[in-house]
Amino acid sequence: MGKDTKGFFRRKWFLRIISLILALFLFMYVNGSKSGFLRQNTRNNNQSSALMSDKSATIKMPLDVTIDNSKYIVSGYPQYVKVRVTGPSALVTTTSNTQNFKIYADLSDLTPGRHRVKLKTSGLNSELTSKIEPNYINVNIQPRKTITMKVTIRLSTKDLDNGYKLGRPHSDIQTVQVTGSKNEVNQVDKIVAFVAIPHNAKDNVSRQVTLQALDRNGQTLNVVISPTTTNVSIPISAGAESSSSNSSLSSSESKDDTSSSARGTSKSTSSESSVETSQSSSSINSSEDSSSSNTN
């Protein structure tokens, strides 16, 4: 029996079947490994492609102007500009979030007057391309000028209800410095603190007011005022009508007091007269009694 079993495993057809099964198993294993490898490679390639693919983004950036601010004033340029950056997706996203570059206009070599200047970028990654909108700007360069001027207080009204009157207003700042382009500063006629007063005001008014630079026509000028605000106080007192009413009331009370005093004096005099008359009558009666007694 043992010999038959041992011979069974040595038969050629049995070994062929076992070889076939092992070959099939090995074939399936190798194919599965290749598919997994291909899937992994495809996934990695897709991720790399996504990271390396080009992308565009539009970023709003503040505009820097390079000039000697102690000598010149620049006007006419926009505060912000837009720049469209294009490049690798990850790099564009990072640049858009951090904004670690700047857009500037170099005016350091320009003379006073009007100029058309091209904008430039600084600090932008070399792998990115950019397009600034607008690409050129118009600027007006003027000499800088600073003067000192007095503060003028202007009230919205001079008359109040109920006969109250406004006193002389007072500002805690008497003079200010006005800075701007020479052309604008030369047009400044006065620095005004405008105070609105309600018509029914009865108590002193105190306001913090923003100062304005006006020309001769009352138009506001584009200059810098330092300090920009002032505290204004206006005393309010009773006017002529209120004083007249109080005076009439006092006069009436004075007359009443005088009349009462006169009536009291009259009563006192009358009483004193009565006393004197009574005393005289007593004296006369005494004299008559004395005379009658002597006759007897």
PDB file of C-alpha atoms in Angstrom:
ATOM      1  CA  MET A   1       0.000   0.000   0.000  1.00  0.00           C
ATOM      2  CA  GLY A   2       2.805   2.379   0.854  1.00  0.00           C
ATOM      3  CA  LYS A   3       4.516   1.648  -2.383  1.00  0.00           C
ATOM      4  CA  ASP A   4       1.378   2.444  -4.404  1.00  0.00           C
ATOM      5  CA  THR A   5       0.955   5.815  -2.664  1.00  0.00           C
ATOM      6  CA  LYS A   6       4.537   6.753  -3.278  1.00  0.00           C
ATOM      7  CA  GLY A   7       4.221   5.818  -6.905  1.00  0.00           C
ATOM      8  CA  PHE A   8       1.068   7.903  -7.274  1.00  0.00           C
ATOM      9  CA  PHE A   9       2.898  11.119  -6.415  1.00  0.00           C
ATOM     10  CA  ARG A  10       5.647  10.218  -8.851  1.00  0.00           C
ATOM     11  CA  ARG A  11       3.379   9.839 -11.825  1.00  0.00           C
ATOM     12  CA  LYS A  12       3.902  12.283 -14.661  1.00  0.00           C
ATOM     13  CA  TRP A  13       0.298  13.550 -15.005  1.00  0.00           C
ATOM     14  CA  PHE A  14       0.177  14.436 -11.310  1.00  0.00           C
ATOM     15  CA  LEU A  15       3.376  16.470 -11.526  1.00  0.00           C
ATOM     16  CA  ARG A  16       2.105  18.229 -14.619  1.00  0.00           C
ATOM     17  CA  ILE A  17      -1.088  19.271 -12.858  1.00  0.00           C
ATOM     18  CA  ILE A  18       0.855  20.623  -9.904  1.00  0.00           C
ATOM     19  CA  SER A  19       3.193  22.535 -12.238  1.00  0.00           C
ATOM     20  CA  LEU A  20       0.238  24.042 -14.068  1.00  0.00           C
ATOM     21  CA  ILE A  21      -1.383  25.205 -10.852  1.00  0.00           C
ATOM     22  CA  LEU A  22       1.849  26.786  -9.666  1.00  0.00           C
ATOM     23  CA  ALA A  23       2.340  28.482 -13.024  1.00  0.00           C
ATOM     24  CA  LEU A  24      -1.182  29.935 -12.930  1.00  0.00           C
ATOM     25  CA  PHE A  25      -0.692  31.179  -9.382  1.00  0.00           C
ATOM     26  CA  LEU A  26       2.630  32.770 -10.290  1.00  0.00           C
ATOM     27  CA  PHE A  27       1.109  34.379 -13.385  1.00  0.00           C
ATOM     28  CA  MET A  28      -1.753  35.926 -11.376  1.00  0.00           C
ATOM     29  CA  TYR A  29       0.629  37.194  -8.711  1.00  0.00           C
ATOM     30  CA  VAL A  30       2.934  38.890 -11.212  1.00  0.00           C
ATOM     31  CA  ASN A  31       0.049  40.529 -13.104  1.00  0.00           C
ATOM     32  CA  GLY A  32      -1.464  41.828  -9.885  1.00  0.00           C
ATOM     33  CA  SER A  33       1.844  43.360  -8.827  1.00  0.00           C
ATOM     34  CA  LYS A  34       2.274  45.055 -12.184  1.00  0.00           C
ATOM     35  CA  SER A  35      -1.253  46.514 -12.070  1.00  0.00           C
ATOM     36  CA  GLY A  36      -0.648  47.902  -8.580  1.00  0.00           C
ATOM     37  CA  PHE A  37       2.638  49.365  -9.667  1.00  0.00           C
ATOM     38  CA  LEU A  38       1.045  50.942 -12.710  1.00  0.00           C
ATOM     39  CA  ARG A  39      -1.791  52.366 -10.649  1.00  0.00           C
ATOM     40  CA  GLN A  40       0.652  53.832  -8.148  1.00  0.00           C
ATOM     41  CA  ASN A  41       2.790  55.311 -10.890  1.00  0.00           C
ATOM     42  CA  THR A  42      -0.268  56.762 -12.588  1.00  0.00           C
ATOM     43  CA  ARG A  43      -1.450  58.342  -9.325  1.00  0.00           C
ATOM     44  CA  ASN A  44       1.966  59.854  -8.640  1.00  0.00           C
ATOM     45  CA  ASN A  45       2.221  61.123 -12.204  1.00  0.00           C
ATOM     46  CA  ASN A  46      -1.212  62.727 -11.945  1.00  0.00           C
ATOM     47  CA  GLN A  47      -0.267  64.447  -8.690  1.00  0.00           C
ATOM     48  CA  SER A  48       2.991  65.659 -10.185  1.00  0.00           C
ATOM     49  CA  SER A  49       1.150  66.905 -13.254  1.00  0.00           C
ATOM     50  CA  ALA A  50      -1.343  68.735 -11.062  1.00  0.00           C
ATOM     51  CA  LEU A  51       1.471  70.404  -9.153  1.00  0.00           C
ATOM     52  CA  MET A  52       3.445  71.309 -12.273  1.00  0.00           C
ATOM     53  CA  SER A  53       0.538  72.455 -14.449  1.00  0.00           C
ATOM     54  CA  ASP A  54       0.207  76.175 -15.227  1.00  0.00           C
ATOM     55  CA  LYS A  55      -2.322  78.359 -13.423  1.00  0.00           C
ATOM     56  CA  SER A  56      -3.239  82.067 -13.514  1.00  0.00           C
ATOM     57  CA  ALA A  57      -4.509  84.365 -10.752  1.00  0.00           C
ATOM     58  CA  THR A  58      -5.290  88.095 -10.548  1.00  0.00           C
ATOM     59  CA  ILE A  59      -3.999  89.817  -7.395  1.00  0.00           C
ATOM     60  CA  LYS A  60      -4.884  93.314  -6.137  1.00  0.00           C
ATOM     61  CA  MET A  61      -1.706  95.013  -4.910  1.00  0.00           C
ATOM     62  CA  PRO A  62      -0.903  98.432  -3.376  1.00  0.00           C
ATOM     63  CA  LEU A  63       1.196 100.684  -5.594  1.00  0.00           C
ATOM     64  CA  ASP A  64       4.512 101.951  -4.190  1.00  0.00           C
ATOM     65  CA  VAL A  65       5.870 105.255  -5.487  1.00  0.00           C
ATOM     66  CA  THR A  66       9.601 105.878  -5.154  1.00  0.00           C
ATOM     67  CA  ILE A  67      10.429 109.589  -4.743  1.00  0.00           C
ATOM     68  CA  ASP A  68      11.990 112.021  -2.252  1.00  0.00           C
ATOM     69  CA  ASN A  69       8.920 112.824  -0.131  1.00  0.00           C
ATOM     70  CA  SER A  70      10.719 115.624   1.708  1.00  0.00           C
ATOM     71  CA  LYS A  71      10.966 117.631  -1.521  1.00  0.00           C
ATOM     72  CA  TYR A  72       8.075 116.563  -3.733  1.00  0.00           C
ATOM     73  CA  ILE A  73       4.368 115.764  -3.673  1.00  0.00           C
ATOM     74  CA  VAL A  74       2.984 113.232  -6.184  1.00  0.00           C
ATOM     75  CA  SER A  75      -0.669 113.108  -7.248  1.00  0.00           C
ATOM     76  CA  GLY A  76      -2.781 111.426  -9.909  1.00  0.00           C
ATOM     77  CA  TYR A  77      -1.726 107.812  -9.401  1.00  0.00           C
ATOM     78  CA  PRO A  78      -4.034 104.968  -8.238  1.00  0.00           C
ATOM     79  CA  GLN A  79      -3.662 103.543  -4.761  1.00  0.00           C
ATOM     80  CA  TYR A  80      -4.061  99.929  -5.960  1.00  0.00           C
ATOM     81  CA  VAL A  81      -3.343  98.069  -9.217  1.00  0.00           C
ATOM     82  CA  LYS A  82      -4.082  94.540 -10.435  1.00  0.00           C
ATOM     83  CA  VAL A  83      -1.434  92.056 -11.554  1.00  0.00           C
ATOM     84  CA  ARG A  84      -2.109  88.750 -13.287  1.00  0.00           C
ATOM     85  CA  VAL A  85       0.496  86.087 -12.458  1.00  0.00           C
ATOM     86  CA  THR A  86       0.893  82.816 -14.390  1.00  0.00           C
ATOM     87  CA  GLY A  87       3.019  79.767 -13.595  1.00  0.00           C
ATOM     88  CA  PRO A  88       3.085  76.472 -11.677  1.00  0.00           C
ATOM     89  CA  SER A  89      -0.163  75.958  -9.783  1.00  0.00           C
ATOM     90  CA  ALA A  90       1.378  75.560  -6.331  1.00  0.00           C
ATOM     91  CA  LEU A  91       3.626  78.608  -6.798  1.00  0.00           C
ATOM     92  CA  VAL A  92       0.767  80.798  -8.037  1.00  0.00           C
ATOM     93  CA  THR A  93      -1.375  79.804  -5.054  1.00  0.00           C
ATOM     94  CA  THR A  94       1.419  80.580  -2.593  1.00  0.00           C
ATOM     95  CA  THR A  95       2.158  83.943  -4.212  1.00  0.00           C
ATOM     96  CA  SER A  96      -1.522  84.887  -4.232  1.00  0.00           C
ATOM     97  CA  ASN A  97      -1.862  84.085  -0.526  1.00  0.00           C
ATOM     98  CA  THR A  98       1.357  85.679   0.738  1.00  0.00           C
ATOM     99  CA  GLN A  99       1.673  88.612  -1.725  1.00  0.00           C
ATOM    100  CA  ASN A 100       5.415  88.590  -1.042  1.00  0.00           C
ATOM    101  CA  PHE A 101       6.296  90.963  -3.881  1.00  0.00           C
ATOM    102  CA  LYS A 102       5.498  94.571  -4.795  1.00  0.00           C
ATOM    103  CA  ILE A 103       4.424  96.782  -7.697  1.00  0.00           C
ATOM    104  CA  TYR A 104       6.221 100.123  -7.881  1.00  0.00           C
ATOM    105  CA  ALA A 105       6.796 103.248  -9.978  1.00  0.00           C
ATOM    106  CA  ASP A 106      10.281 104.746  -9.844  1.00  0.00           C
ATOM    107  CA  LEU A 107      10.037 108.560  -9.995  1.00  0.00           C
ATOM    108  CA  SER A 108      13.381 109.353  -8.374  1.00  0.00           C
ATOM    109  CA  ASP A 109      14.955 110.655 -11.604  1.00  0.00           C
ATOM    110  CA  LEU A 110      11.978 112.722 -12.790  1.00  0.00           C
ATOM    111  CA  THR A 111      11.634 116.506 -12.593  1.00  0.00           C
ATOM    112  CA  PRO A 112       8.492 118.420 -11.467  1.00  0.00           C
ATOM    113  CA  GLY A 113       5.650 118.207 -13.954  1.00  0.00           C
ATOM    114  CA  ARG A 114       3.402 115.588 -15.532  1.00  0.00           C
ATOM    115  CA  HIS A 115       4.846 112.232 -16.551  1.00  0.00           C
ATOM    116  CA  ARG A 116       3.745 108.839 -17.913  1.00  0.00           C
ATOM    117  CA  VAL A 117       5.508 106.071 -16.009  1.00  0.00           C
ATOM    118  CA  LYS A 118       5.709 102.300 -16.541  1.00  0.00           C
ATOM    119  CA  LEU A 119       5.002 100.083 -13.517  1.00  0.00           C
ATOM    120  CA  LYS A 120       7.406  97.338 -12.483  1.00  0.00           C
ATOM    121  CA  THR A 121       7.428  94.282 -10.199  1.00  0.00           C
ATOM    122  CA  SER A 122       9.963  93.414  -7.521  1.00  0.00           C
ATOM    123  CA  GLY A 123      10.414  90.171  -5.574  1.00  0.00           C
ATOM    124  CA  LEU A 124       8.284  88.025  -7.905  1.00  0.00           C
ATOM    125  CA  ASN A 125       9.474  84.421  -8.427  1.00  0.00           C
ATOM    126  CA  SER A 126      11.368  83.963 -11.705  1.00  0.00           C
ATOM    127  CA  GLU A 127       9.169  80.999 -12.662  1.00  0.00           C
ATOM    128  CA  LEU A 128       6.128  83.279 -12.751  1.00  0.00           C
ATOM    129  CA  THR A 129       5.153  85.701 -15.496  1.00  0.00           C
ATOM    130  CA  SER A 130       3.138  88.839 -14.711  1.00  0.00           C
ATOM    131  CA  LYS A 131       0.957  91.407 -16.431  1.00  0.00           C
ATOM    132  CA  ILE A 132       0.114  94.639 -14.590  1.00  0.00           C
ATOM    133  CA  GLU A 133      -3.174  96.450 -15.168  1.00  0.00           C
ATOM    134  CA  PRO A 134      -2.708  99.319 -15.875  1.00  0.00           C
ATOM    135  CA  ASN A 135       0.811  98.940 -17.190  1.00  0.00           C
ATOM    136  CA  TYR A 136       1.399 102.740 -17.295  1.00  0.00           C
ATOM    137  CA  ILE A 137       0.200 105.524 -14.975  1.00  0.00           C
ATOM    138  CA  ASN A 138       0.100 109.334 -15.243  1.00  0.00           C
ATOM    139  CA  VAL A 139       1.575 111.291 -12.329  1.00  0.00           C
ATOM    140  CA  ASN A 140       1.921 114.952 -11.417  1.00  0.00           C
ATOM    141  CA  ILE A 141       5.091 115.838  -9.499  1.00  0.00           C
ATOM    142  CA  GLN A 142       5.105 119.178  -7.664  1.00  0.00           C
ATOM    143  CA  PRO A 143       7.504 120.822  -5.179  1.00  0.00           C
ATOM    144  CA  ARG A 144       6.479 120.275  -1.559  1.00  0.00           C
ATOM    145  CA  LYS A 145       5.526 123.321   0.544  1.00  0.00           C
ATOM    146  CA  THR A 146       4.549 123.810   4.211  1.00  0.00           C
ATOM    147  CA  ILE A 147       3.074 126.955   5.769  1.00  0.00           C
ATOM    148  CA  THR A 148       1.553 127.950   9.138  1.00  0.00           C
ATOM    149  CA  MET A 149      -1.949 129.433   9.268  1.00  0.00           C
ATOM    150  CA  LYS A 150      -4.420 130.599  11.919  1.00  0.00           C
ATOM    151  CA  VAL A 151      -7.613 128.688  12.662  1.00  0.00           C
ATOM    152  CA  THR A 152     -10.904 130.471  11.917  1.00  0.00           C
ATOM    153  CA  ILE A 153     -14.096 129.361  13.679  1.00  0.00           C
ATOM    154  CA  ARG A 154     -17.315 129.509  11.673  1.00  0.00           C
ATOM    155  CA  LEU A 155     -20.699 128.989  13.385  1.00  0.00           C
ATOM    156  CA  SER A 156     -23.823 127.681  11.658  1.00  0.00           C
ATOM    157  CA  THR A 157     -26.017 130.340  13.297  1.00  0.00           C
ATOM    158  CA  LYS A 158     -25.740 133.584  15.265  1.00  0.00           C
ATOM    159  CA  ASP A 159     -29.268 133.722  16.688  1.00  0.00           C
ATOM    160  CA  LEU A 160     -30.821 131.271  19.147  1.00  0.00           C
ATOM    161  CA  ASP A 161     -34.383 130.706  20.315  1.00  0.00           C
ATOM    162  CA  ASN A 162     -35.763 132.056  23.610  1.00  0.00           C
ATOM    163  CA  GLY A 163     -33.571 135.145  23.460  1.00  0.00           C
ATOM    164  CA  TYR A 164     -30.281 133.323  24.176  1.00  0.00           C
ATOM    165  CA  LYS A 165     -27.058 134.603  22.662  1.00  0.00           C
ATOM    166  CA  LEU A 166     -23.764 133.040  21.601  1.00  0.00           C
ATOM    167  CA  GLY A 167     -20.568 134.241  23.216  1.00  0.00           C
ATOM    168  CA  ARG A 168     -17.107 134.390  21.689  1.00  0.00           C
ATOM    169  CA  PRO A 169     -15.986 130.907  20.505  1.00  0.00           C
ATOM    170  CA  HIS A 170     -12.654 129.515  21.646  1.00  0.00           C
ATOM    171  CA  SER A 171     -10.405 126.938  19.940  1.00  0.00           C
ATOM    172  CA  ASP A 172      -7.746 124.962  21.812  1.00  0.00           C
ATOM    173  CA  ILE A 173      -5.535 125.198  18.693  1.00  0.00           C
ATOM    174  CA  GLN A 174      -4.672 128.633  17.365  1.00  0.00           C
ATOM    175  CA  THR A 175      -2.429 127.728  14.401  1.00  0.00           C
ATOM    176  CA  VAL A 176      -1.830 124.657  12.203  1.00  0.00           C
ATOM    177  CA  GLN A 177       0.664 123.515   9.588  1.00  0.00           C
ATOM    178  CA  VAL A 178      -0.556 123.113   6.010  1.00  0.00           C
ATOM    179  CA  THR A 179       1.451 120.834   3.688  1.00  0.00           C
ATOM    180  CA  GLY A 180       0.931 119.969   0.032  1.00  0.00           C
ATOM    181  CA  SER A 181       2.016 120.802  -3.467  1.00  0.00           C
ATOM    182  CA  LYS A 182       3.191 124.358  -3.929  1.00  0.00           C
ATOM    183  CA  ASN A 183       0.299 125.106  -6.275  1.00  0.00           C
ATOM    184  CA  GLU A 184      -2.357 123.867  -3.814  1.00  0.00           C
ATOM    185  CA  VAL A 185      -0.829 125.483  -0.733  1.00  0.00           C
ATOM    186  CA  ASN A 186      -0.633 128.866  -2.467  1.00  0.00           C
ATOM    187  CA  GLN A 187      -4.412 128.760  -2.984  1.00  0.00           C
ATOM    188  CA  VAL A 188      -5.245 128.271   0.711  1.00  0.00           C
ATOM    189  CA  ASP A 189      -7.163 131.318   1.963  1.00  0.00           C
ATOM    190  CA  LYS A 190      -8.175 130.132   5.450  1.00  0.00           C
ATOM    191  CA  ILE A 191      -8.331 127.112   7.748  1.00  0.00           C
ATOM    192  CA  VAL A 192     -11.893 126.760   9.024  1.00  0.00           C
ATOM    193  CA  ALA A 193     -13.421 124.918  11.975  1.00  0.00           C
ATOM    194  CA  PHE A 194     -17.138 124.702  11.176  1.00  0.00           C
ATOM    195  CA  VAL A 195     -19.381 124.234  14.239  1.00  0.00           C
ATOM    196  CA  ALA A 196     -23.096 123.407  13.977  1.00  0.00           C
ATOM    197  CA  ILE A 197     -25.116 125.043  16.788  1.00  0.00           C
ATOM    198  CA  PRO A 198     -28.715 123.885  17.486  1.00  0.00           C
ATOM    199  CA  HIS A 199     -31.215 126.781  17.612  1.00  0.00           C
ATOM    200  CA  ASN A 200     -32.624 125.649  20.960  1.00  0.00           C
ATOM    201  CA  ALA A 201     -29.239 125.532  22.710  1.00  0.00           C
ATOM    202  CA  LYS A 202     -29.262 126.986  26.231  1.00  0.00           C
ATOM    203  CA  ASP A 203     -26.027 125.595  27.678  1.00  0.00           C
ATOM    204  CA  ASN A 204     -22.413 126.055  26.593  1.00  0.00           C
ATOM    205  CA  VAL A 205     -21.499 124.055  23.470  1.00  0.00           C
ATOM    206  CA  SER A 206     -18.297 122.024  23.068  1.00  0.00           C
ATOM    207  CA  ARG A 207     -17.398 120.198  19.833  1.00  0.00           C
ATOM    208  CA  GLN A 208     -14.422 118.363  18.284  1.00  0.00           C
ATOM    209  CA  VAL A 209     -14.251 119.614  14.705  1.00  0.00           C
ATOM    210  CA  THR A 210     -12.289 118.493  11.635  1.00  0.00           C
ATOM    211  CA  LEU A 211     -10.384 121.386  10.080  1.00  0.00           C
ATOM    212  CA  GLN A 212     -10.802 122.287   6.397  1.00  0.00           C
ATOM    213  CA  ALA A 213      -8.568 124.244   4.027  1.00  0.00           C
ATOM    214  CA  LEU A 214     -10.596 126.588   1.795  1.00  0.00           C
ATOM    215  CA  ASP A 215      -9.682 128.848  -1.086  1.00  0.00           C
ATOM    216  CA  ARG A 216     -11.151 132.294  -1.708  1.00  0.00           C
ATOM    217  CA  ASN A 217     -14.254 130.752  -3.298  1.00  0.00           C
ATOM    218  CA  GLY A 218     -14.907 128.472  -0.337  1.00  0.00           C
ATOM    219  CA  GLN A 219     -13.779 125.331  -2.159  1.00  0.00           C
ATOM    220  CA  THR A 220     -11.950 122.603  -0.206  1.00  0.00           C
ATOM    221  CA  LEU A 221      -8.310 122.072  -1.204  1.00  0.00           C
ATOM    222  CA  ASN A 222      -6.325 118.819  -1.293  1.00  0.00           C
ATOM    223  CA  VAL A 223      -3.702 119.544   1.376  1.00  0.00           C
ATOM    224  CA  VAL A 224      -2.606 117.949   4.641  1.00  0.00           C
ATOM    225  CA  ILE A 225      -3.474 119.843   7.857  1.00  0.00           C
ATOM    226  CA  SER A 226      -1.615 119.069  11.080  1.00  0.00           C
ATOM    227  CA  PRO A 227      -3.251 118.669  13.534  1.00  0.00           C
ATOM    228  CA  THR A 228      -6.413 117.673  11.697  1.00  0.00           C
ATOM    229  CA  THR A 229      -8.951 118.455  14.449  1.00  0.00           C
ATOM    230  CA  THR A 230      -9.557 121.033  17.167  1.00  0.00           C
ATOM    231  CA  ASN A 231     -11.839 121.324  20.214  1.00  0.00           C
ATOM    232  CA  VAL A 232     -14.116 124.366  20.048  1.00  0.00           C
ATOM    233  CA  SER A 233     -16.168 125.729  22.975  1.00  0.00           C
ATOM    234  CA  ILE A 234     -18.890 128.392  22.649  1.00  0.00           C
ATOM    235  CA  PRO A 235     -20.421 130.060  25.747  1.00  0.00           C
ATOM    236  CA  ILE A 236     -24.215 130.655  25.669  1.00  0.00           C
ATOM    237  CA  SER A 237     -25.944 133.255  27.818  1.00  0.00           C
ATOM    238  CA  ALA A 238     -29.416 134.756  28.224  1.00  0.00           C
ATOM    239  CA  GLY A 239     -30.083 137.501  25.679  1.00  0.00           C
ATOM    240  CA  ALA A 240     -31.711 140.963  25.953  1.00  0.00           C
ATOM    241  CA  GLU A 241     -35.273 139.631  26.023  1.00  0.00           C
ATOM    242  CA  SER A 242     -34.593 137.272  28.896  1.00  0.00           C
ATOM    243  CA  SER A 243     -32.689 139.999  30.765  1.00  0.00           C
ATOM    244  CA  SER A 244     -35.548 142.483  30.156  1.00  0.00           C
ATOM    245  CA  SER A 245     -38.098 140.031  31.514  1.00  0.00           C
ATOM    246  CA  ASN A 246     -36.013 139.409  34.603  1.00  0.00           C
ATOM    247  CA  SER A 247     -35.506 143.164  35.047  1.00  0.00           C
ATOM    248  CA  SER A 248     -39.281 143.842  34.773  1.00  0.00           C
ATOM    249  CA  LEU A 249     -39.984 141.113  37.280  1.00  0.00           C
ATOM    250  CA  SER A 250     -37.446 142.563  39.713  1.00  0.00           C
ATOM    251  CA  SER A 251     -38.863 146.073  39.235  1.00  0.00           C
ATOM    252  CA  SER A 252     -42.392 144.837  39.930  1.00  0.00           C
ATOM    253  CA  GLU A 253     -41.247 143.052  43.063  1.00  0.00           C
ATOM    254  CA  SER A 254     -39.402 146.206  44.143  1.00  0.00           C
ATOM    255  CA  LYS A 255     -42.554 148.293  43.674  1.00  0.00           C
ATOM    256  CA  ASP A 256     -44.586 145.812  45.696  1.00  0.00           C
ATOM    257  CA  ASP A 257     -42.029 145.925  48.459  1.00  0.00           C
ATOM    258  CA  THR A 258     -42.019 149.766  48.426  1.00  0.00           C
ATOM    259  CA  SER A 259     -45.807 149.906  48.549  1.00  0.00           C
ATOM    260  CA  SER A 260     -45.937 147.467  51.423  1.00  0.00           C
ATOM    261  CA  SER A 261     -43.284 149.452  53.244  1.00  0.00           C
ATOM    262  CA  ALA A 262     -45.249 152.705  52.726  1.00  0.00           C
ATOM    263  CA  ARG A 263     -48.418 151.134  54.032  1.00  0.00           C
ATOM    264  CA  GLY A 264     -46.574 149.908  57.098  1.00  0.00           C
ATOM    265  CA  THR A 265     -45.088 153.362  57.721  1.00  0.00           C
ATOM    266  CA  SER A 266     -48.501 155.004  57.356  1.00  0.00           C
ATOM    267  CA  LYS A 267     -50.035 152.629  59.858  1.00  0.00           C
ATOM    268  CA  SER A 268     -47.217 153.247  62.299  1.00  0.00           C
ATOM    269  CA  THR A 269     -47.564 157.069  61.971  1.00  0.00           C
ATOM    270  CA  SER A 270     -51.317 156.880  62.508  1.00  0.00           C
ATOM    271  CA  SER A 271     -50.837 154.781  65.577  1.00  0.00           C
ATOM    272  CA  GLU A 272     -48.280 157.188  66.960  1.00  0.00           C
ATOM    273  CA  SER A 273     -50.646 160.137  66.342  1.00  0.00           C
ATOM    274  CA  SER A 274     -53.396 158.407  68.227  1.00  0.00           C
ATOM    275  CA  VAL A 275     -51.117 157.862  71.166  1.00  0.00           C
ATOM    276  CA  GLU A 276     -50.072 161.506  71.171  1.00  0.00           C
ATOM    277  CA  THR A 277     -53.728 162.697  70.997  1.00  0.00           C
ATOM    278  CA  SER A 278     -54.671 160.479  73.883  1.00  0.00           C
ATOM    279  CA  GLN A 279     -51.806 161.830  75.949  1.00  0.00           C
ATOM    280  CA  SER A 280     -52.892 165.457  75.197  1.00  0.00           C
ATOM    281  CA  SER A 281     -56.441 164.767  76.262  1.00  0.00           C
ATOM    282  CA  SER A 282     -55.205 163.338  79.538  1.00  0.00           C
ATOM    283  CA  SER A 283     -53.133 166.451  80.160  1.00  0.00           C
ATOM    284  CA  ILE A 284     -56.094 168.752  79.518  1.00  0.00           C
ATOM    285  CA  ASN A 285     -58.333 166.773  81.852  1.00  0.00           C
ATOM    286  CA  SER A 286     -55.689 166.909  84.552  1.00  0.00           C
ATOM    287  CA  SER A 287     -55.467 170.706  84.198  1.00  0.00           C
ATOM    288  CA  GLU A 288     -59.210 171.131  84.470  1.00  0.00           C
ATOM    289  CA  ASP A 289     -59.365 168.982  87.584  1.00  0.00           C
ATOM    290  CA  SER A 290     -56.563 170.973  89.196  1.00  0.00           C
ATOM    291  CA  SER A 291     -58.223 174.284  88.387  1.00  0.00           C
ATOM    292  CA  SER A 292     -61.537 173.134  89.807  1.00  0.00           C
ATOM    293  CA  SER A 293     -59.885 172.068  92.989  1.00  0.00           C
ATOM    294  CA  ASN A 294     -58.258 175.471  93.533  1.00  0.00           C
ATOM    295  CA  THR A 295     -61.544 177.281  93.078  1.00  0.00           C
ATOM    296  CA  ASN A 296     -63.110 175.327  95.826  1.00  0.00           C
TER     297      ASN A 296
END
